[in-house]
Amino acid sequence: MQGAGGIHKGEIPGLMRITSEWDLLGKIRERVGKTGLPHPESLFKGIGDDCAVFAVDDSTFGLLTTDISVEHVHFSRDFGRPADIGFKAMMGNVSDIASMCGSPRFALVAIGIPADTMEEYVLELYEGMIEAANQSGTIIAGGDTSKSDVLTLSIALYGEVPRKKLAARDGAAAGDIVYLTSTTGDSMAGLEILKTGDRARIGRYPDLVRKHVRPMARVGIVQEISQVFAPTAMVDVSDGILSDLRHICTESGRGFVIDTDALPISPGLKAFTRETGSDPRTYALESGEEYELLFTSPRDLSATMNVNLNGIPVTAIGKITDKGYSLVRNGVMVKAGTGGFDHFK
Amino acid sequence: MQGAGGIHKGEIPGLMRITSEWDLLGKIRERVGKTGLPHPESLFKGIGDDCAVFAVDDSTFGLLTTDISVEHVHFSRDFGRPADIGFKAMMGNVSDIASMCGSPRFALVAIGIPADTMEEYVLELYEGMIEAANQSGTIIAGGDTSKSDVLTLSIALYGEVPRKKLAARDGAAAGDIVYLTSTTGDSMAGLEILKTGDRARIGRYPDLVRKHVRPMARVGIVQEISQVFAPTAMVDVSDGILSDLRHICTESGRGFVIDTDALPISPGLKAFTRETGSDPRTYALESGEEYELLFTSPRDLSATMNVNLNGIPVTAIGKITDKGYSLVRNGVMVKAGTGGFDHFK
């Protein structure tokens, strides 16, 4: 779910005495990669993707992923009910499985609980996790519990994917179309609205708020995506389209151009950005934790007006190129800076 | 590794507003158990054991386990170098797989890191985890990293076991012999010694200290245990023999009698308890995080003086009975109280 993929895909937000989180992650990768692997041929992917991939049998890959959610870093008790926090933490893991074109099977829930936590709060966290598990066909099969000074949810998920359908990050080819499920941007707008604490406003944008507190992983349409598009690379939108598409391009050794005018925008985000005088495309490009799927495919269905899989629209938003990261806005092509969309405002 | 097994096997040490941790764990189990399992027949064990067990194919079970280690609760930076903390956290998970007679395959490491942590500290944590992984045939296949107010290591481990060899907790029968690998007690004594901060004393008992900071899971002899003993039930000693044998008896609906005079005691623990004037059997019965294997078998090899598997001695320490928990000391049988050994001093 977090950015860097695979081994230590997480980012460490905020300042650390550790000077650069990416530097640290690189060093961890290097050390872990040096372990004398007893049977490396069975571990298909360990580093650089949303899940570790290993051989179960001749036709099936096993998928393993984990995400740690820490209070004050990933969530705040102020902006979400415990059931929402549990739901989102579970969905983040499910989304990692979906991004490989897989199906989740079993979840393990490790939880650290501060001493002053009310029992009901913990049980509601579980209600949310159970709801997300039920909606995605996941079984909560085990876990561990500890006291902790900070509320921590660490979920690990095992899933499976037919070998032929595995969608990794490194298969994008120049000329492939970039597709996105549903819309992005709502989660970021929803959080902004929640942070105002303005109840009337929160009530006016229920869809935006809901996308922030109850995002749905697209695990229900991965079979259809596989059949219709045969994706060459896929990620879930956890850091924002700009950032996540970079992950595909880094692993595939390619570049991209995103047509920002083609970005799908929800009616709620349109209304919200009209009210605030902001550009919905900024939200669409930078909003994370959306759990939409972003994938590349040589199949050009962009001329088809409505590609719709089980009610979820799929939109062509750009192309894979040989190299470089570019954005098109109002027909003009500009470079995408590392800071994303803002750089060409 | 922790006490209650399977779903939320953990204990929550210390006071919580949550009045009873066991009460909470029971409620969590109840709720998780109610999830509409999409294919429950494939989940062989989800609650009440060291690992979740599911069907991989006709001959193999998949095993999943997770343990969360939290600073100030499970470890202190004062009593262990970071490599030791990482090593022990990984071994705790490996031990859960061993206790099912399984072999570990892939680990996921989720880590929460306080902002003031030195990079070198984190890398040394990994060195310890990698060392434990290498020694146990485990591959670190993925992970996640986050900032956190408290250092947290949450490891999830996937392993496998041939279906015929699975050792659960619920198969002990009256008359079975209770066996223990190696010795117990050293870990508790080692921690006591470390807490004194007395360098000379620490230097005098290297084996006790080592057992506390670098316990070895017995994953290397599970095949031999399976062949020689065909265990009816097995656990790893994570809470202490008295407590862990209760888990077997609870799940199996049986009782036990432990012959405390038969408990194997290491030379180091003998010397230490002579010096302190304490009873080594108290340590042997109550010391946790030993990662020794405790199992039951109808095969009576107790007359054989030296049962030794790949250099690891195995000792008969008691029997499974119809009901009740008893201890024999100096030939006299007494009830084992819930507080354990101390109750009959």
PDB file of N, CA and C in Angstrom, chain A residues 2 6-11 13 15-18 27 31 35 42 46 52 54 65 67-68 73-74 105-106 108-109 115-119 126-127 130 134 141-147 150 154 156, chain B residues 2 6-11 13 15-18 27 31 35 42 46 52 54 65 67-68 73-74 105-106 108-109 115-119 126-127 130 134 141-147 150 154 156:
ATOM      1  N   GLN A   2       1.940   1.260   0.801  1.00  0.00           N
ATOM      2  CA  GLN A   2       2.778   2.453   0.777  1.00  0.00           C
ATOM      3  C   GLN A   2       3.685   2.450  -0.437  1.00  0.00           C
ATOM      4  N   GLY A   6       7.136  -3.665  -2.043  1.00  0.00           N
ATOM      5  CA  GLY A   6       7.897  -4.841  -1.640  1.00  0.00           C
ATOM      6  C   GLY A   6       8.573  -4.660  -0.307  1.00  0.00           C
ATOM      7  N   ILE A   7       9.825  -4.953  -0.253  1.00  0.00           N
ATOM      8  CA  ILE A   7      10.558  -4.803   0.993  1.00  0.00           C
ATOM      9  C   ILE A   7      10.557  -3.343   1.376  1.00  0.00           C
ATOM     10  N   HIS A   8       9.988  -3.086   2.490  1.00  0.00           N
ATOM     11  CA  HIS A   8      10.004  -1.746   3.020  1.00  0.00           C
ATOM     12  C   HIS A   8       9.558  -0.729   2.027  1.00  0.00           C
ATOM     13  N   LYS A   9       8.331  -0.992   1.626  1.00  0.00           N
ATOM     14  CA  LYS A   9       7.669  -0.086   0.725  1.00  0.00           C
ATOM     15  C   LYS A   9       7.208   1.160   1.444  1.00  0.00           C
ATOM     16  N   GLY A  10       7.261   1.152   2.765  1.00  0.00           N
ATOM     17  CA  GLY A  10       6.712   2.273   3.532  1.00  0.00           C
ATOM     18  C   GLY A  10       7.541   3.515   3.396  1.00  0.00           C
ATOM     19  N   GLU A  11       6.905   4.624   3.643  1.00  0.00           N
ATOM     20  CA  GLU A  11       7.648   5.849   3.806  1.00  0.00           C
ATOM     21  C   GLU A  11       7.614   6.177   5.284  1.00  0.00           C
ATOM     22  N   PRO A  13       7.101   9.176   7.332  1.00  0.00           N
ATOM     23  CA  PRO A  13       6.787  10.598   7.230  1.00  0.00           C
ATOM     24  C   PRO A  13       7.445  11.363   8.382  1.00  0.00           C
ATOM     25  N   LEU A  15      10.295  14.108  10.180  1.00  0.00           N
ATOM     26  CA  LEU A  15      11.745  14.125  10.311  1.00  0.00           C
ATOM     27  C   LEU A  15      12.241  12.971  11.144  1.00  0.00           C
ATOM     28  N   MET A  16      13.363  12.412  10.764  1.00  0.00           N
ATOM     29  CA  MET A  16      13.991  11.378  11.566  1.00  0.00           C
ATOM     30  C   MET A  16      15.452  11.735  11.692  1.00  0.00           C
ATOM     31  N   ARG A  17      16.088  11.264  12.746  1.00  0.00           N
ATOM     32  CA  ARG A  17      17.518  11.408  12.817  1.00  0.00           C
ATOM     33  C   ARG A  17      18.119  10.634  11.652  1.00  0.00           C
ATOM     34  N   ILE A  18      17.374   9.606  11.249  1.00  0.00           N
ATOM     35  CA  ILE A  18      17.703   8.956   9.995  1.00  0.00           C
ATOM     36  C   ILE A  18      17.491  10.009   8.917  1.00  0.00           C
ATOM     37  N   LYS A  27      19.257   0.799   2.118  1.00  0.00           N
ATOM     38  CA  LYS A  27      20.223   0.010   2.890  1.00  0.00           C
ATOM     39  C   LYS A  27      19.598  -1.262   3.451  1.00  0.00           C
ATOM     40  N   ARG A  31      20.762  -5.153   2.544  1.00  0.00           N
ATOM     41  CA  ARG A  31      21.103  -6.171   3.540  1.00  0.00           C
ATOM     42  C   ARG A  31      20.202  -7.392   3.419  1.00  0.00           C
ATOM     43  N   THR A  35      20.816 -11.966   2.104  1.00  0.00           N
ATOM     44  CA  THR A  35      20.618 -13.192   2.877  1.00  0.00           C
ATOM     45  C   THR A  35      20.810 -14.391   1.977  1.00  0.00           C
ATOM     46  N   SER A  42      12.181 -20.154  -5.701  1.00  0.00           N
ATOM     47  CA  SER A  42      10.762 -20.230  -5.338  1.00  0.00           C
ATOM     48  C   SER A  42      10.186 -18.862  -4.993  1.00  0.00           C
ATOM     49  N   GLY A  46      10.473 -10.431  -4.366  1.00  0.00           N
ATOM     50  CA  GLY A  46      10.569 -10.083  -2.953  1.00  0.00           C
ATOM     51  C   GLY A  46      10.677  -8.592  -2.752  1.00  0.00           C
ATOM     52  N   ALA A  52       5.113  -9.774  -1.945  1.00  0.00           N
ATOM     53  CA  ALA A  52       6.082 -10.814  -2.253  1.00  0.00           C
ATOM     54  C   ALA A  52       5.327 -11.908  -3.000  1.00  0.00           C
ATOM     55  N   PHE A  54       5.485 -15.896  -4.456  1.00  0.00           N
ATOM     56  CA  PHE A  54       6.212 -17.168  -4.435  1.00  0.00           C
ATOM     57  C   PHE A  54       5.385 -18.267  -5.091  1.00  0.00           C
ATOM     58  N   THR A  65       1.713  -9.767   1.824  1.00  0.00           N
ATOM     59  CA  THR A  65       1.909  -8.330   1.985  1.00  0.00           C
ATOM     60  C   THR A  65       1.635  -7.934   3.420  1.00  0.00           C
ATOM     61  N   ASP A  67       1.083  -4.241   6.021  1.00  0.00           N
ATOM     62  CA  ASP A  67       1.031  -2.794   6.196  1.00  0.00           C
ATOM     63  C   ASP A  67       0.870  -2.485   7.664  1.00  0.00           C
ATOM     64  N   ILE A  68       1.662  -1.562   8.132  1.00  0.00           N
ATOM     65  CA  ILE A  68       1.545  -1.129   9.517  1.00  0.00           C
ATOM     66  C   ILE A  68       0.893   0.252   9.540  1.00  0.00           C
ATOM     67  N   VAL A  73       0.336   8.927  12.658  1.00  0.00           N
ATOM     68  CA  VAL A  73       1.078   8.894  11.388  1.00  0.00           C
ATOM     69  C   VAL A  73       0.113   8.565  10.251  1.00  0.00           C
ATOM     70  N   HIS A  74      -0.590   7.429  10.384  1.00  0.00           N
ATOM     71  CA  HIS A  74      -1.497   6.986   9.325  1.00  0.00           C
ATOM     72  C   HIS A  74      -2.945   7.341   9.594  1.00  0.00           C
ATOM     73  N   ARG A 105      -6.854 -14.158   0.751  1.00  0.00           N
ATOM     74  CA  ARG A 105      -7.412 -15.322   1.434  1.00  0.00           C
ATOM     75  C   ARG A 105      -7.405 -15.161   2.957  1.00  0.00           C
ATOM     76  N   PHE A 106      -6.228 -15.033   3.554  1.00  0.00           N
ATOM     77  CA  PHE A 106      -6.162 -15.030   5.017  1.00  0.00           C
ATOM     78  C   PHE A 106      -5.397 -13.821   5.551  1.00  0.00           C
ATOM     79  N   LEU A 108      -3.753 -11.817   9.038  1.00  0.00           N
ATOM     80  CA  LEU A 108      -3.299 -11.873  10.423  1.00  0.00           C
ATOM     81  C   LEU A 108      -3.303 -10.442  10.948  1.00  0.00           C
ATOM     82  N   VAL A 109      -3.857 -10.237  12.127  1.00  0.00           N
ATOM     83  CA  VAL A 109      -3.970  -8.896  12.688  1.00  0.00           C
ATOM     84  C   VAL A 109      -3.131  -8.792  13.960  1.00  0.00           C
ATOM     85  N   ALA A 115      -2.692   1.636  27.078  1.00  0.00           N
ATOM     86  CA  ALA A 115      -3.306   1.170  28.325  1.00  0.00           C
ATOM     87  C   ALA A 115      -4.639   1.846  28.631  1.00  0.00           C
ATOM     88  N   ASP A 116      -4.845   3.053  28.108  1.00  0.00           N
ATOM     89  CA  ASP A 116      -6.081   3.766  28.461  1.00  0.00           C
ATOM     90  C   ASP A 116      -7.197   3.563  27.430  1.00  0.00           C
ATOM     91  N   THR A 117      -7.019   2.599  26.547  1.00  0.00           N
ATOM     92  CA  THR A 117      -8.016   2.366  25.497  1.00  0.00           C
ATOM     93  C   THR A 117      -9.244   1.651  26.071  1.00  0.00           C
ATOM     94  N   MET A 118     -10.415   2.097  25.660  1.00  0.00           N
ATOM     95  CA  MET A 118     -11.639   1.435  26.093  1.00  0.00           C
ATOM     96  C   MET A 118     -11.837   0.157  25.281  1.00  0.00           C
ATOM     97  N   GLU A 119     -12.328  -0.856  25.956  1.00  0.00           N
ATOM     98  CA  GLU A 119     -12.550  -2.139  25.286  1.00  0.00           C
ATOM     99  C   GLU A 119     -13.434  -1.978  24.053  1.00  0.00           C
ATOM    100  N   TYR A 126     -12.140  -3.894  15.362  1.00  0.00           N
ATOM    101  CA  TYR A 126     -12.310  -5.227  14.775  1.00  0.00           C
ATOM    102  C   TYR A 126     -13.538  -5.311  13.896  1.00  0.00           C
ATOM    103  N   GLU A 127     -14.620  -4.651  14.320  1.00  0.00           N
ATOM    104  CA  GLU A 127     -15.830  -4.669  13.485  1.00  0.00           C
ATOM    105  C   GLU A 127     -15.511  -4.127  12.098  1.00  0.00           C
ATOM    106  N   ILE A 130     -13.389  -6.654  10.206  1.00  0.00           N
ATOM    107  CA  ILE A 130     -14.212  -7.798   9.806  1.00  0.00           C
ATOM    108  C   ILE A 130     -15.096  -7.427   8.616  1.00  0.00           C
ATOM    109  N   ASN A 134     -15.001  -9.280   5.127  1.00  0.00           N
ATOM    110  CA  ASN A 134     -16.179  -9.903   4.522  1.00  0.00           C
ATOM    111  C   ASN A 134     -16.441  -9.370   3.114  1.00  0.00           C
ATOM    112  N   ALA A 141      -7.553 -14.944  10.100  1.00  0.00           N
ATOM    113  CA  ALA A 141      -7.188 -16.300  10.520  1.00  0.00           C
ATOM    114  C   ALA A 141      -6.300 -16.341  11.749  1.00  0.00           C
ATOM    115  N   GLY A 142      -5.842 -15.195  12.225  1.00  0.00           N
ATOM    116  CA  GLY A 142      -4.969 -15.202  13.396  1.00  0.00           C
ATOM    117  C   GLY A 142      -4.515 -13.807  13.746  1.00  0.00           C
ATOM    118  N   GLY A 143      -3.669 -13.721  14.778  1.00  0.00           N
ATOM    119  CA  GLY A 143      -3.192 -12.415  15.161  1.00  0.00           C
ATOM    120  C   GLY A 143      -2.398 -12.439  16.436  1.00  0.00           C
ATOM    121  N   ASP A 144      -2.092 -11.256  16.906  1.00  0.00           N
ATOM    122  CA  ASP A 144      -1.371 -11.102  18.161  1.00  0.00           C
ATOM    123  C   ASP A 144      -1.762  -9.758  18.751  1.00  0.00           C
ATOM    124  N   THR A 145      -1.727  -9.684  20.076  1.00  0.00           N
ATOM    125  CA  THR A 145      -2.149  -8.487  20.771  1.00  0.00           C
ATOM    126  C   THR A 145      -1.110  -8.099  21.791  1.00  0.00           C
ATOM    127  N   SER A 146      -0.842  -6.809  21.900  1.00  0.00           N
ATOM    128  CA  SER A 146       0.105  -6.344  22.908  1.00  0.00           C
ATOM    129  C   SER A 146      -0.319  -4.985  23.425  1.00  0.00           C
ATOM    130  N   LYS A 147       0.122  -4.670  24.611  1.00  0.00           N
ATOM    131  CA  LYS A 147       0.028  -3.297  25.063  1.00  0.00           C
ATOM    132  C   LYS A 147       1.059  -2.498  24.277  1.00  0.00           C
ATOM    133  N   VAL A 150       1.356   3.464  21.750  1.00  0.00           N
ATOM    134  CA  VAL A 150       0.657   4.104  20.634  1.00  0.00           C
ATOM    135  C   VAL A 150      -0.167   3.042  19.893  1.00  0.00           C
ATOM    136  N   SER A 154      -1.021  -3.716  12.676  1.00  0.00           N
ATOM    137  CA  SER A 154      -0.134  -4.280  11.665  1.00  0.00           C
ATOM    138  C   SER A 154      -0.807  -5.521  11.090  1.00  0.00           C
ATOM    139  N   ALA A 156      -1.083  -8.479   8.147  1.00  0.00           N
ATOM    140  CA  ALA A 156      -0.405  -9.225   7.089  1.00  0.00           C
ATOM    141  C   ALA A 156      -1.468 -10.021   6.346  1.00  0.00           C
TER     142      ALA A 156
ATOM    143  N   GLN B   2       3.030 -15.966  21.900  1.00  0.00           N
ATOM    144  CA  GLN B   2       2.379 -15.615  23.154  1.00  0.00           C
ATOM    145  C   GLN B   2       1.345 -16.651  23.545  1.00  0.00           C
ATOM    146  N   GLY B   6      -3.276 -18.814  18.374  1.00  0.00           N
ATOM    147  CA  GLY B   6      -4.155 -18.511  17.245  1.00  0.00           C
ATOM    148  C   GLY B   6      -4.606 -17.065  17.243  1.00  0.00           C
ATOM    149  N   ILE B   7      -5.875 -16.870  17.107  1.00  0.00           N
ATOM    150  CA  ILE B   7      -6.404 -15.512  17.083  1.00  0.00           C
ATOM    151  C   ILE B   7      -6.111 -14.858  18.406  1.00  0.00           C
ATOM    152  N   HIS B   8      -5.360 -13.818  18.350  1.00  0.00           N
ATOM    153  CA  HIS B   8      -5.070 -13.038  19.524  1.00  0.00           C
ATOM    154  C   HIS B   8      -4.614 -13.881  20.669  1.00  0.00           C
ATOM    155  N   LYS B   9      -3.500 -14.533  20.337  1.00  0.00           N
ATOM    156  CA  LYS B   9      -2.824 -15.347  21.315  1.00  0.00           C
ATOM    157  C   LYS B   9      -2.075 -14.487  22.309  1.00  0.00           C
ATOM    158  N   GLY B  10      -1.954 -13.203  22.023  1.00  0.00           N
ATOM    159  CA  GLY B  10      -1.137 -12.334  22.850  1.00  0.00           C
ATOM    160  C   GLY B  10      -1.739 -12.079  24.205  1.00  0.00           C
ATOM    161  N   GLU B  11      -0.876 -11.712  25.129  1.00  0.00           N
ATOM    162  CA  GLU B  11      -1.369 -11.199  26.389  1.00  0.00           C
ATOM    163  C   GLU B  11      -1.092  -9.719  26.389  1.00  0.00           C
ATOM    164  N   PRO B  13       0.184  -7.248  28.783  1.00  0.00           N
ATOM    165  CA  PRO B  13       0.720  -7.118  30.124  1.00  0.00           C
ATOM    166  C   PRO B  13       0.373  -5.746  30.709  1.00  0.00           C
ATOM    167  N   LEU B  15      -1.669  -2.947  33.358  1.00  0.00           N
ATOM    168  CA  LEU B  15      -3.061  -2.551  33.546  1.00  0.00           C
ATOM    169  C   LEU B  15      -3.620  -1.908  32.299  1.00  0.00           C
ATOM    170  N   MET B  16      -4.858  -2.187  32.017  1.00  0.00           N
ATOM    171  CA  MET B  16      -5.539  -1.513  30.922  1.00  0.00           C
ATOM    172  C   MET B  16      -6.896  -1.085  31.430  1.00  0.00           C
ATOM    173  N   ARG B  17      -7.445  -0.073  30.801  1.00  0.00           N
ATOM    174  CA  ARG B  17      -8.809   0.281  31.111  1.00  0.00           C
ATOM    175  C   ARG B  17      -9.686  -0.904  30.715  1.00  0.00           C
ATOM    176  N   ILE B  18      -9.199  -1.623  29.718  1.00  0.00           N
ATOM    177  CA  ILE B  18      -9.805  -2.903  29.408  1.00  0.00           C
ATOM    178  C   ILE B  18      -9.574  -3.785  30.624  1.00  0.00           C
ATOM    179  N   LYS B  27     -13.760 -11.837  23.448  1.00  0.00           N
ATOM    180  CA  LYS B  27     -14.736 -11.089  22.646  1.00  0.00           C
ATOM    181  C   LYS B  27     -14.261 -10.907  21.207  1.00  0.00           C
ATOM    182  N   ARG B  31     -16.161 -12.357  17.811  1.00  0.00           N
ATOM    183  CA  ARG B  31     -16.540 -11.538  16.656  1.00  0.00           C
ATOM    184  C   ARG B  31     -15.891 -12.042  15.376  1.00  0.00           C
ATOM    185  N   THR B  35     -17.453 -14.077  11.338  1.00  0.00           N
ATOM    186  CA  THR B  35     -17.353 -13.622   9.948  1.00  0.00           C
ATOM    187  C   THR B  35     -17.860 -14.718   9.023  1.00  0.00           C
ATOM    188  N   SER B  42     -11.396 -24.642   3.945  1.00  0.00           N
ATOM    189  CA  SER B  42      -9.982 -24.543   3.595  1.00  0.00           C
ATOM    190  C   SER B  42      -9.127 -24.041   4.755  1.00  0.00           C
ATOM    191  N   GLY B  46      -7.924 -21.808  12.834  1.00  0.00           N
ATOM    192  CA  GLY B  46      -7.771 -20.359  12.874  1.00  0.00           C
ATOM    193  C   GLY B  46      -7.613 -19.859  14.297  1.00  0.00           C
ATOM    194  N   ALA B  52      -2.254 -20.209  12.202  1.00  0.00           N
ATOM    195  CA  ALA B  52      -3.423 -20.550  11.394  1.00  0.00           C
ATOM    196  C   ALA B  52      -2.970 -21.609  10.392  1.00  0.00           C
ATOM    197  N   PHE B  54      -3.995 -23.758   6.869  1.00  0.00           N
ATOM    198  CA  PHE B  54      -4.908 -23.856   5.735  1.00  0.00           C
ATOM    199  C   PHE B  54      -4.377 -24.834   4.701  1.00  0.00           C
ATOM    200  N   THR B  65       1.578 -17.143  10.921  1.00  0.00           N
ATOM    201  CA  THR B  65       1.638 -16.669  12.306  1.00  0.00           C
ATOM    202  C   THR B  65       2.170 -15.249  12.339  1.00  0.00           C
ATOM    203  N   ASP B  67       3.683 -12.101  15.275  1.00  0.00           N
ATOM    204  CA  ASP B  67       3.999 -11.664  16.629  1.00  0.00           C
ATOM    205  C   ASP B  67       4.403 -10.211  16.590  1.00  0.00           C
ATOM    206  N   ILE B  68       3.852  -9.450  17.489  1.00  0.00           N
ATOM    207  CA  ILE B  68       4.225  -8.043  17.586  1.00  0.00           C
ATOM    208  C   ILE B  68       5.091  -7.861  18.829  1.00  0.00           C
ATOM    209  N   VAL B  73       7.514  -3.246  26.475  1.00  0.00           N
ATOM    210  CA  VAL B  73       6.611  -4.349  26.805  1.00  0.00           C
ATOM    211  C   VAL B  73       7.350  -5.680  26.595  1.00  0.00           C
ATOM    212  N   HIS B  74       7.851  -5.885  25.374  1.00  0.00           N
ATOM    213  CA  HIS B  74       8.523  -7.149  25.051  1.00  0.00           C
ATOM    214  C   HIS B  74      10.038  -7.062  25.139  1.00  0.00           C
ATOM    215  N   ARG B 105       9.056 -20.433   5.740  1.00  0.00           N
ATOM    216  CA  ARG B 105       9.490 -20.092   4.376  1.00  0.00           C
ATOM    217  C   ARG B 105       9.716 -18.583   4.200  1.00  0.00           C
ATOM    218  N   PHE B 106       8.665 -17.785   4.367  1.00  0.00           N
ATOM    219  CA  PHE B 106       8.807 -16.361   4.070  1.00  0.00           C
ATOM    220  C   PHE B 106       8.335 -15.485   5.227  1.00  0.00           C
ATOM    221  N   LEU B 108       7.524 -11.456   6.640  1.00  0.00           N
ATOM    222  CA  LEU B 108       7.261 -10.054   6.345  1.00  0.00           C
ATOM    223  C   LEU B 108       7.580  -9.270   7.614  1.00  0.00           C
ATOM    224  N   VAL B 109       8.312  -8.181   7.476  1.00  0.00           N
ATOM    225  CA  VAL B 109       8.725  -7.398   8.641  1.00  0.00           C
ATOM    226  C   VAL B 109       8.099  -6.013   8.583  1.00  0.00           C
ATOM    227  N   ALA B 115      11.199   8.772  15.844  1.00  0.00           N
ATOM    228  CA  ALA B 115      11.883   9.778  15.034  1.00  0.00           C
ATOM    229  C   ALA B 115      13.332   9.975  15.438  1.00  0.00           C
ATOM    230  N   ASP B 116      13.683   9.681  16.696  1.00  0.00           N
ATOM    231  CA  ASP B 116      15.056   9.961  17.131  1.00  0.00           C
ATOM    232  C   ASP B 116      15.974   8.737  17.011  1.00  0.00           C
ATOM    233  N   THR B 117      15.508   7.714  16.288  1.00  0.00           N
ATOM    234  CA  THR B 117      16.311   6.497  16.164  1.00  0.00           C
ATOM    235  C   THR B 117      17.475   6.707  15.189  1.00  0.00           C
ATOM    236  N   MET B 118      18.625   6.201  15.556  1.00  0.00           N
ATOM    237  CA  MET B 118      19.767   6.276  14.657  1.00  0.00           C
ATOM    238  C   MET B 118      19.634   5.211  13.575  1.00  0.00           C
ATOM    239  N   GLU B 119      20.029   5.580  12.375  1.00  0.00           N
ATOM    240  CA  GLU B 119      19.936   4.649  11.256  1.00  0.00           C
ATOM    241  C   GLU B 119      20.662   3.342  11.558  1.00  0.00           C
ATOM    242  N   TYR B 126      17.906  -5.218  11.779  1.00  0.00           N
ATOM    243  CA  TYR B 126      17.770  -6.077  10.594  1.00  0.00           C
ATOM    244  C   TYR B 126      18.844  -7.144  10.537  1.00  0.00           C
ATOM    245  N   GLU B 127      20.071  -6.786  10.926  1.00  0.00           N
ATOM    246  CA  GLU B 127      21.135  -7.787  10.920  1.00  0.00           C
ATOM    247  C   GLU B 127      20.726  -8.974  11.785  1.00  0.00           C
ATOM    248  N   ILE B 130      17.968 -10.934  10.045  1.00  0.00           N
ATOM    249  CA  ILE B 130      18.525 -11.679   8.915  1.00  0.00           C
ATOM    250  C   ILE B 130      19.289 -12.906   9.415  1.00  0.00           C
ATOM    251  N   ASN B 134      18.413 -16.617   8.389  1.00  0.00           N
ATOM    252  CA  ASN B 134      19.385 -17.515   7.761  1.00  0.00           C
ATOM    253  C   ASN B 134      19.538 -18.813   8.539  1.00  0.00           C
ATOM    254  N   ALA B 141      10.858 -11.653   2.875  1.00  0.00           N
ATOM    255  CA  ALA B 141      10.326 -11.460   1.522  1.00  0.00           C
ATOM    256  C   ALA B 141       9.626 -10.127   1.322  1.00  0.00           C
ATOM    257  N   GLY B 142       9.442  -9.366   2.390  1.00  0.00           N
ATOM    258  CA  GLY B 142       8.747  -8.099   2.239  1.00  0.00           C
ATOM    259  C   GLY B 142       8.581  -7.414   3.568  1.00  0.00           C
ATOM    260  N   GLY B 143       7.917  -6.258   3.554  1.00  0.00           N
ATOM    261  CA  GLY B 143       7.733  -5.549   4.807  1.00  0.00           C
ATOM    262  C   GLY B 143       7.110  -4.193   4.615  1.00  0.00           C
ATOM    263  N   ASP B 144       7.076  -3.454   5.692  1.00  0.00           N
ATOM    264  CA  ASP B 144       6.559  -2.094   5.665  1.00  0.00           C
ATOM    265  C   ASP B 144       7.245  -1.326   6.786  1.00  0.00           C
ATOM    266  N   THR B 145       7.409  -0.033   6.572  1.00  0.00           N
ATOM    267  CA  THR B 145       8.123   0.803   7.529  1.00  0.00           C
ATOM    268  C   THR B 145       7.302   2.043   7.822  1.00  0.00           C
ATOM    269  N   SER B 146       7.274   2.437   9.078  1.00  0.00           N
ATOM    270  CA  SER B 146       6.556   3.652   9.435  1.00  0.00           C
ATOM    271  C   SER B 146       7.261   4.344  10.579  1.00  0.00           C
ATOM    272  N   LYS B 147       7.062   5.623  10.695  1.00  0.00           N
ATOM    273  CA  LYS B 147       7.446   6.311  11.911  1.00  0.00           C
ATOM    274  C   LYS B 147       6.473   5.880  13.002  1.00  0.00           C
ATOM    275  N   VAL B 150       6.826   4.646  19.340  1.00  0.00           N
ATOM    276  CA  VAL B 150       7.464   3.574  20.100  1.00  0.00           C
ATOM    277  C   VAL B 150       7.994   2.514  19.131  1.00  0.00           C
ATOM    278  N   SER B 154       6.715  -5.919  14.048  1.00  0.00           N
ATOM    279  CA  SER B 154       5.615  -6.853  13.841  1.00  0.00           C
ATOM    280  C   SER B 154       5.996  -7.757  12.671  1.00  0.00           C
ATOM    281  N   ALA B 156       5.374 -11.225  10.419  1.00  0.00           N
ATOM    282  CA  ALA B 156       4.443 -12.281  10.021  1.00  0.00           C
ATOM    283  C   ALA B 156       5.240 -13.324   9.264  1.00  0.00           C
TER     284      ALA B 156
END
